[in-house]
């Protein structure tokens, strides 16, 4: 079986790593296409190195741009790759512009499309990611769902054929790399941090960074925590902070450059609490048994909230402070609602069976 895998952003590198390993160990041919949506070392190359992902066969180098410019450039280039490679299937991950471009290219060329992390819904149509994930699901032939909630979301939209509950490949990655990270990372020593003596924060969503008032409120909320806050700053967020002249008022918020996957796992695992607008970090905090406060008005990862490990606080400083001050968090481990760490193997098996069945029908 020959597949084209489309990735472009750091969450996708994490999701794709276990599947790429499973594909190659089973003897399948993977053409790894990197759109270049995330392109600097801290957001891209370091993830390939640490997750042992092979070098991309193709790097489109699309870079940043408006949604229309970025997606259209990717779409045109991915179409050429699929026409040249003639794969048995294409795989896309998550909900970025790279996801949508890969989905549209494969769908228009009638190449069987697999969507890993299908069925996620925040029900917030102001999020570009919500449109990307919903459109991709309706293009896909194989919908690989991480949770039962995702399966139900698809059923409500009339999508029941080709839907598979497999678990979450990000959980696969944590199972595989958590101990590796603990052995290799020196980030706590480098930053002079003690376990459970700091909070970890990330902010990168456009609706949190584009509005000056929202970003200022979030900084004020972090300042009000009265504890050390480690804040790896996304390039978009740093540019926005510089543009607006915003800086934390105190010394407790430590702005650092983005870190690699292994360092981030260690930072999350040892944090007292995680505050984030990242969907992936909400899940990783859950996997690692660390309380999380979501800096958004909603989450697609409702299981983490239902289990009591995640509080959706939005951007109001008082609500964030109240959530962060909570002391009655559940005792670990968190309920195993994201699979058993074998999602990638199941995806590859189902993908190969589907491709073989289609070939026999022809």
GROMACS .gro file of C-alpha atoms in nm:
model
  362
    1UNK     CA    1   0.000   0.000   0.000
    2UNK     CA    2   0.123   0.346  -0.086
    3UNK     CA    3  -0.006   0.649   0.102
    4UNK     CA    4   0.056   1.022   0.092
    5UNK     CA    5   0.062   1.173   0.442
    6UNK     CA    6  -0.003   1.547   0.465
    7UNK     CA    7   0.128   1.735   0.770
    8UNK     CA    8   0.218   2.096   0.829
    9UNK     CA    9   0.187   2.203   1.194
   10UNK     CA   10   0.344   2.084   1.517
   11UNK     CA   11   0.031   1.909   1.654
   12UNK     CA   12   0.015   1.710   1.332
   13UNK     CA   13   0.376   1.598   1.363
   14UNK     CA   14   0.289   1.448   1.703
   15UNK     CA   15  -0.029   1.282   1.574
   16UNK     CA   16   0.142   1.147   1.264
   17UNK     CA   17   0.455   1.005   1.429
   18UNK     CA   18   0.296   0.683   1.563
   19UNK     CA   19   0.106   0.624   1.238
   20UNK     CA   20   0.416   0.680   1.026
   21UNK     CA   21   0.607   0.428   1.238
   22UNK     CA   22   0.322   0.175   1.212
   23UNK     CA   23   0.296   0.218   0.835
   24UNK     CA   24   0.664   0.165   0.777
   25UNK     CA   25   0.699  -0.127   1.019
   26UNK     CA   26   0.414  -0.301   0.834
   27UNK     CA   27   0.602  -0.261   0.505
   28UNK     CA   28   0.385   0.006   0.349
   29UNK     CA   29   0.521   0.295   0.142
   30UNK     CA   30   0.461   0.639   0.288
   31UNK     CA   31   0.523   0.960   0.096
   32UNK     CA   32   0.553   1.221   0.371
   33UNK     CA   33   0.449   1.566   0.255
   34UNK     CA   34   0.523   1.867   0.478
   35UNK     CA   35   0.333   2.176   0.367
   36UNK     CA   36   0.563   2.410   0.558
   37UNK     CA   37   0.275   2.572   0.749
   38UNK     CA   38   0.500   2.564   1.056
   39UNK     CA   39   0.852   2.612   0.931
   40UNK     CA   40   1.102   2.737   1.190
   41UNK     CA   41   1.315   2.490   1.387
   42UNK     CA   42   1.128   2.527   1.715
   43UNK     CA   43   0.794   2.463   1.550
   44UNK     CA   44   0.894   2.199   1.294
   45UNK     CA   45   1.237   2.039   1.254
   46UNK     CA   46   1.289   1.963   1.624
   47UNK     CA   47   0.969   1.758   1.626
   48UNK     CA   48   1.087   1.542   1.338
   49UNK     CA   49   1.416   1.487   1.519
   50UNK     CA   50   1.271   1.403   1.860
   51UNK     CA   51   0.980   1.192   1.737
   52UNK     CA   52   1.204   0.996   1.498
   53UNK     CA   53   0.986   1.093   1.202
   54UNK     CA   54   1.167   1.039   0.870
   55UNK     CA   55   1.267   1.348   0.677
   56UNK     CA   56   0.975   1.465   0.461
   57UNK     CA   57   0.989   1.335   0.105
   58UNK     CA   58   0.840   1.667  -0.005
   59UNK     CA   59   0.845   2.006   0.166
   60UNK     CA   60   0.621   2.263   0.000
   61UNK     CA   61   0.763   2.553   0.201
   62UNK     CA   62   0.430   2.737   0.191
   63UNK     CA   63   0.495   2.938   0.508
   64UNK     CA   64   0.256   3.191   0.655
   65UNK     CA   65  -0.015   3.392   0.484
   66UNK     CA   66  -0.387   3.455   0.498
   67UNK     CA   67  -0.615   3.152   0.519
   68UNK     CA   68  -0.705   3.183   0.151
   69UNK     CA   69  -0.349   3.232   0.029
   70UNK     CA   70  -0.204   2.957   0.246
   71UNK     CA   71  -0.476   2.702   0.168
   72UNK     CA   72  -0.483   2.771  -0.205
   73UNK     CA   73  -0.105   2.735  -0.238
   74UNK     CA   74  -0.116   2.406  -0.050
   75UNK     CA   75  -0.411   2.277  -0.251
   76UNK     CA   76  -0.242   2.339  -0.583
   77UNK     CA   77   0.084   2.178  -0.475
   78UNK     CA   78  -0.073   1.876  -0.301
   79UNK     CA   79  -0.281   1.806  -0.610
   80UNK     CA   80   0.038   1.785  -0.817
   81UNK     CA   81   0.194   1.544  -0.568
   82UNK     CA   82  -0.108   1.314  -0.567
   83UNK     CA   83  -0.118   1.314  -0.947
   84UNK     CA   84   0.253   1.230  -0.961
   85UNK     CA   85   0.255   0.967  -0.683
   86UNK     CA   86  -0.084   0.802  -0.754
   87UNK     CA   87  -0.119   0.675  -0.395
   88UNK     CA   88  -0.372   0.418  -0.277
   89UNK     CA   89  -0.484   0.665  -0.009
   90UNK     CA   90  -0.411   1.002   0.148
   91UNK     CA   91  -0.399   1.072   0.522
   92UNK     CA   92  -0.467   1.408   0.686
   93UNK     CA   93  -0.465   1.500   1.055
   94UNK     CA   94  -0.661   1.734   1.275
   95UNK     CA   95  -0.799   2.069   1.170
   96UNK     CA   96  -0.542   2.305   1.018
   97UNK     CA   97  -0.527   2.465   0.674
   98UNK     CA   98  -0.293   2.181   0.575
   99UNK     CA   99  -0.569   1.936   0.671
  100UNK     CA  100  -0.830   2.107   0.457
  101UNK     CA  101  -0.600   2.149   0.158
  102UNK     CA  102  -0.501   1.782   0.167
  103UNK     CA  103  -0.863   1.676   0.202
  104UNK     CA  104  -0.983   1.885  -0.092
  105UNK     CA  105  -0.699   1.772  -0.317
  106UNK     CA  106  -0.760   1.403  -0.244
  107UNK     CA  107  -1.138   1.432  -0.266
  108UNK     CA  108  -1.135   1.611  -0.604
  109UNK     CA  109  -0.894   1.350  -0.744
  110UNK     CA  110  -1.106   1.064  -0.601
  111UNK     CA  111  -0.815   0.939  -0.394
  112UNK     CA  112  -0.942   0.754  -0.082
  113UNK     CA  113  -0.904   0.993   0.209
  114UNK     CA  114  -0.840   0.906   0.574
  115UNK     CA  115  -0.898   1.170   0.842
  116UNK     CA  116  -0.720   1.100   1.170
  117UNK     CA  117  -0.892   1.280   1.460
  118UNK     CA  118  -1.229   1.285   1.287
  119UNK     CA  119  -1.552   1.392   1.455
  120UNK     CA  120  -1.419   1.668   1.677
  121UNK     CA  121  -1.656   1.962   1.723
  122UNK     CA  122  -1.628   2.274   1.937
  123UNK     CA  123  -1.958   2.406   1.795
  124UNK     CA  124  -1.792   2.747   1.769
  125UNK     CA  125  -1.820   2.849   1.405
  126UNK     CA  126  -1.597   3.151   1.467
  127UNK     CA  127  -1.302   2.910   1.483
  128UNK     CA  128  -1.133   2.851   1.146
  129UNK     CA  129  -1.038   2.507   1.278
  130UNK     CA  130  -1.406   2.415   1.318
  131UNK     CA  131  -1.470   2.468   0.947
  132UNK     CA  132  -1.153   2.282   0.853
  133UNK     CA  133  -1.240   1.974   1.057
  134UNK     CA  134  -1.607   1.961   0.954
  135UNK     CA  135  -1.533   2.001   0.583
  136UNK     CA  136  -1.259   1.740   0.602
  137UNK     CA  137  -1.491   1.491   0.770
  138UNK     CA  138  -1.744   1.531   0.490
  139UNK     CA  139  -1.471   1.470   0.231
  140UNK     CA  140  -1.323   1.165   0.403
  141UNK     CA  141  -1.381   0.798   0.320
  142UNK     CA  142  -1.224   0.672   0.643
  143UNK     CA  143  -1.297   0.866   0.961
  144UNK     CA  144  -1.070   0.764   1.248
  145UNK     CA  145  -1.226   0.888   1.572
  146UNK     CA  146  -1.035   0.928   1.900
  147UNK     CA  147  -1.341   0.905   2.127
  148UNK     CA  148  -1.702   0.788   2.140
  149UNK     CA  149  -1.810   1.152   2.151
  150UNK     CA  150  -1.650   1.206   1.811
  151UNK     CA  151  -1.841   0.907   1.669
  152UNK     CA  152  -2.168   1.054   1.798
  153UNK     CA  153  -2.088   1.394   1.651
  154UNK     CA  154  -2.044   1.238   1.307
  155UNK     CA  155  -2.365   1.039   1.338
  156UNK     CA  156  -2.556   1.360   1.410
  157UNK     CA  157  -2.427   1.491   1.076
  158UNK     CA  158  -2.529   1.175   0.894
  159UNK     CA  159  -2.179   1.029   0.875
  160UNK     CA  160  -2.189   0.662   0.975
  161UNK     CA  161  -2.010   0.483   0.688
  162UNK     CA  162  -1.634   0.440   0.719
  163UNK     CA  163  -1.638   0.562   1.081
  164UNK     CA  164  -1.392   0.384   1.314
  165UNK     CA  165  -1.337   0.436   1.687
  166UNK     CA  166  -0.962   0.378   1.724
  167UNK     CA  167  -0.836   0.597   2.008
  168UNK     CA  168  -0.606   0.895   1.999
  169UNK     CA  169  -0.263   0.884   1.834
  170UNK     CA  170  -0.146   1.165   2.063
  171UNK     CA  171  -0.198   0.923   2.350
  172UNK     CA  172   0.010   0.669   2.156
  173UNK     CA  173   0.288   0.930   2.141
  174UNK     CA  174   0.271   1.007   2.514
  175UNK     CA  175   0.283   0.637   2.601
  176UNK     CA  176   0.588   0.596   2.379
  177UNK     CA  177   0.780   0.911   2.467
  178UNK     CA  178   0.693   1.016   2.825
  179UNK     CA  179   0.970   0.811   2.984
  180UNK     CA  180   1.211   0.900   2.703
  181UNK     CA  181   1.142   1.266   2.774
  182UNK     CA  182   1.199   1.221   3.147
  183UNK     CA  183   1.537   1.058   3.080
  184UNK     CA  184   1.661   1.300   2.812
  185UNK     CA  185   1.518   1.643   2.887
  186UNK     CA  186   1.708   1.889   3.106
  187UNK     CA  187   1.448   2.164   3.076
  188UNK     CA  188   1.361   2.176   3.448
  189UNK     CA  189   1.726   2.215   3.543
  190UNK     CA  190   1.789   2.463   3.262
  191UNK     CA  191   1.501   2.684   3.380
  192UNK     CA  192   1.562   2.630   3.751
  193UNK     CA  193   1.219   2.479   3.810
  194UNK     CA  194   1.098   2.248   4.084
  195UNK     CA  195   0.819   1.998   4.014
  196UNK     CA  196   0.469   2.126   4.100
  197UNK     CA  197   0.609   2.472   4.181
  198UNK     CA  198   0.503   2.644   3.858
  199UNK     CA  199   0.218   2.683   3.614
  200UNK     CA  200   0.260   2.622   3.242
  201UNK     CA  201   0.079   2.848   2.994
  202UNK     CA  202   0.041   2.870   2.616
  203UNK     CA  203  -0.167   3.108   2.406
  204UNK     CA  204  -0.177   3.094   2.028
  205UNK     CA  205  -0.536   3.089   1.895
  206UNK     CA  206  -0.613   3.377   1.661
  207UNK     CA  207  -0.916   3.493   1.860
  208UNK     CA  208  -0.695   3.521   2.170
  209UNK     CA  209  -0.400   3.691   2.002
  210UNK     CA  210  -0.563   3.912   1.738
  211UNK     CA  211  -0.776   4.112   1.979
  212UNK     CA  212  -0.560   4.343   2.191
  213UNK     CA  213  -0.807   4.351   2.479
  214UNK     CA  214  -0.834   3.973   2.497
  215UNK     CA  215  -0.458   3.924   2.492
  216UNK     CA  216  -0.412   4.190   2.763
  217UNK     CA  217  -0.677   4.019   2.980
  218UNK     CA  218  -0.503   3.686   2.946
  219UNK     CA  219  -0.168   3.836   3.047
  220UNK     CA  220  -0.338   3.998   3.348
  221UNK     CA  221  -0.488   3.662   3.442
  222UNK     CA  222  -0.146   3.496   3.433
  223UNK     CA  223   0.004   3.778   3.639
  224UNK     CA  224  -0.268   3.730   3.901
  225UNK     CA  225  -0.178   3.365   3.963
  226UNK     CA  226   0.089   3.467   4.215
  227UNK     CA  227   0.318   3.184   4.113
  228UNK     CA  228   0.587   3.124   3.855
  229UNK     CA  229   0.431   3.088   3.511
  230UNK     CA  230   0.640   2.933   3.233
  231UNK     CA  231   0.509   3.065   2.901
  232UNK     CA  232   0.662   2.921   2.580
  233UNK     CA  233   0.560   3.188   2.330
  234UNK     CA  234   0.426   3.091   1.988
  235UNK     CA  235   0.579   3.303   1.707
  236UNK     CA  236   0.239   3.456   1.624
  237UNK     CA  237   0.184   3.548   1.988
  238UNK     CA  238   0.531   3.698   2.025
  239UNK     CA  239   0.482   3.910   1.714
  240UNK     CA  240   0.149   4.032   1.849
  241UNK     CA  241   0.293   4.112   2.193
  242UNK     CA  242   0.570   4.312   2.028
  243UNK     CA  243   0.326   4.493   1.800
  244UNK     CA  244   0.104   4.592   2.092
  245UNK     CA  245   0.391   4.664   2.330
  246UNK     CA  246   0.248   4.420   2.585
  247UNK     CA  247   0.476   4.280   2.850
  248UNK     CA  248   0.402   4.096   3.178
  249UNK     CA  249   0.402   4.343   3.465
  250UNK     CA  250   0.585   4.117   3.708
  251UNK     CA  251   0.882   3.884   3.697
  252UNK     CA  252   0.687   3.568   3.772
  253UNK     CA  253   0.582   3.518   3.408
  254UNK     CA  254   0.879   3.374   3.224
  255UNK     CA  255   0.849   3.416   2.849
  256UNK     CA  256   1.060   3.153   2.673
  257UNK     CA  257   1.104   3.037   2.315
  258UNK     CA  258   0.895   2.743   2.190
  259UNK     CA  259   1.033   2.411   2.311
  260UNK     CA  260   1.048   2.068   2.149
  261UNK     CA  261   0.811   1.782   2.217
  262UNK     CA  262   1.022   1.611   2.482
  263UNK     CA  263   1.081   1.930   2.681
  264UNK     CA  264   0.711   2.017   2.660
  265UNK     CA  265   0.613   1.675   2.790
  266UNK     CA  266   0.842   1.724   3.087
  267UNK     CA  267   0.714   2.076   3.151
  268UNK     CA  268   0.355   1.951   3.141
  269UNK     CA  269   0.418   1.643   3.351
  270UNK     CA  270   0.577   1.845   3.631
  271UNK     CA  271   0.352   2.152   3.624
  272UNK     CA  272   0.113   2.228   3.907
  273UNK     CA  273  -0.142   2.331   3.647
  274UNK     CA  274  -0.162   2.392   3.271
  275UNK     CA  275  -0.339   2.697   3.125
  276UNK     CA  276  -0.383   2.682   2.749
  277UNK     CA  277  -0.596   2.743   2.442
  278UNK     CA  278  -0.436   2.442   2.270
  279UNK     CA  279  -0.650   2.136   2.214
  280UNK     CA  280  -0.347   1.909   2.211
  281UNK     CA  281  -0.219   2.038   2.543
  282UNK     CA  282  -0.558   1.986   2.705
  283UNK     CA  283  -0.531   1.621   2.611
  284UNK     CA  284  -0.166   1.582   2.708
  285UNK     CA  285  -0.236   1.733   3.050
  286UNK     CA  286  -0.517   1.480   3.088
  287UNK     CA  287  -0.296   1.189   2.982
  288UNK     CA  288  -0.031   1.299   3.233
  289UNK     CA  289  -0.274   1.359   3.519
  290UNK     CA  290  -0.219   1.735   3.541
  291UNK     CA  291  -0.511   1.979   3.598
  292UNK     CA  292  -0.589   2.208   3.305
  293UNK     CA  293  -0.762   2.543   3.263
  294UNK     CA  294  -0.876   2.608   2.907
  295UNK     CA  295  -0.842   2.969   2.793
  296UNK     CA  296  -1.131   2.946   2.549
  297UNK     CA  297  -1.510   2.968   2.576
  298UNK     CA  298  -1.548   2.602   2.472
  299UNK     CA  299  -1.353   2.285   2.403
  300UNK     CA  300  -1.386   2.001   2.156
  301UNK     CA  301  -1.229   1.772   2.417
  302UNK     CA  302  -1.538   1.751   2.637
  303UNK     CA  303  -1.422   1.422   2.790
  304UNK     CA  304  -1.149   1.604   2.982
  305UNK     CA  305  -1.411   1.838   3.131
  306UNK     CA  306  -1.660   1.562   3.210
  307UNK     CA  307  -1.387   1.372   3.397
  308UNK     CA  308  -1.313   1.680   3.609
  309UNK     CA  309  -0.958   1.735   3.485
  310UNK     CA  310  -1.025   2.044   3.273
  311UNK     CA  311  -1.213   2.367   3.345
  312UNK     CA  312  -1.322   2.586   3.054
  313UNK     CA  313  -1.263   2.937   3.189
  314UNK     CA  314  -1.265   3.154   2.876
  315UNK     CA  315  -1.067   3.476   2.892
  316UNK     CA  316  -1.210   3.640   3.203
  317UNK     CA  317  -0.931   3.690   3.462
  318UNK     CA  318  -1.162   3.621   3.756
  319UNK     CA  319  -1.285   3.294   3.608
  320UNK     CA  320  -0.930   3.189   3.527
  321UNK     CA  321  -0.809   3.273   3.878
  322UNK     CA  322  -1.097   3.081   4.033
  323UNK     CA  323  -1.028   2.773   3.820
  324UNK     CA  324  -0.653   2.786   3.884
  325UNK     CA  325  -0.707   2.814   4.260
  326UNK     CA  326  -0.916   2.497   4.274
  327UNK     CA  327  -0.773   2.231   4.505
  328UNK     CA  328  -1.027   1.947   4.468
  329UNK     CA  329  -0.900   1.805   4.140
  330UNK     CA  330  -0.958   1.432   4.085
  331UNK     CA  331  -0.694   1.182   4.184
  332UNK     CA  332  -0.498   1.024   3.899
  333UNK     CA  333  -0.515   0.827   3.682
  334UNK     CA  334  -0.771   0.993   3.457
  335UNK     CA  335  -1.031   0.765   3.296
  336UNK     CA  336  -0.897   0.591   2.983
  337UNK     CA  337  -1.134   0.742   2.727
  338UNK     CA  338  -0.870   0.801   2.457
  339UNK     CA  339  -0.786   0.439   2.384
  340UNK     CA  340  -0.511   0.206   2.499
  341UNK     CA  341  -0.211   0.340   2.311
  342UNK     CA  342  -0.255   0.129   1.997
  343UNK     CA  343  -0.453   0.372   1.781
  344UNK     CA  344  -0.184   0.393   1.513
  345UNK     CA  345  -0.168   0.017   1.466
  346UNK     CA  346  -0.546  -0.003   1.435
  347UNK     CA  347  -0.552   0.283   1.185
  348UNK     CA  348  -0.295   0.115   0.961
  349UNK     CA  349  -0.475  -0.219   0.975
  350UNK     CA  350  -0.812  -0.065   0.884
  351UNK     CA  351  -0.655   0.151   0.614
  352UNK     CA  352  -0.483  -0.149   0.452
  353UNK     CA  353  -0.801  -0.360   0.468
  354UNK     CA  354  -1.006  -0.080   0.312
  355UNK     CA  355  -0.756  -0.025   0.030
  356UNK     CA  356  -0.742  -0.399  -0.040
  357UNK     CA  357  -1.123  -0.426  -0.045
  358UNK     CA  358  -1.149  -0.136  -0.289
  359UNK     CA  359  -0.887  -0.298  -0.514
  360UNK     CA  360  -1.083  -0.625  -0.527
  361UNK     CA  361  -1.402  -0.441  -0.615
  362UNK     CA  362  -1.230  -0.280  -0.912
   0.00000   0.00000   0.00000
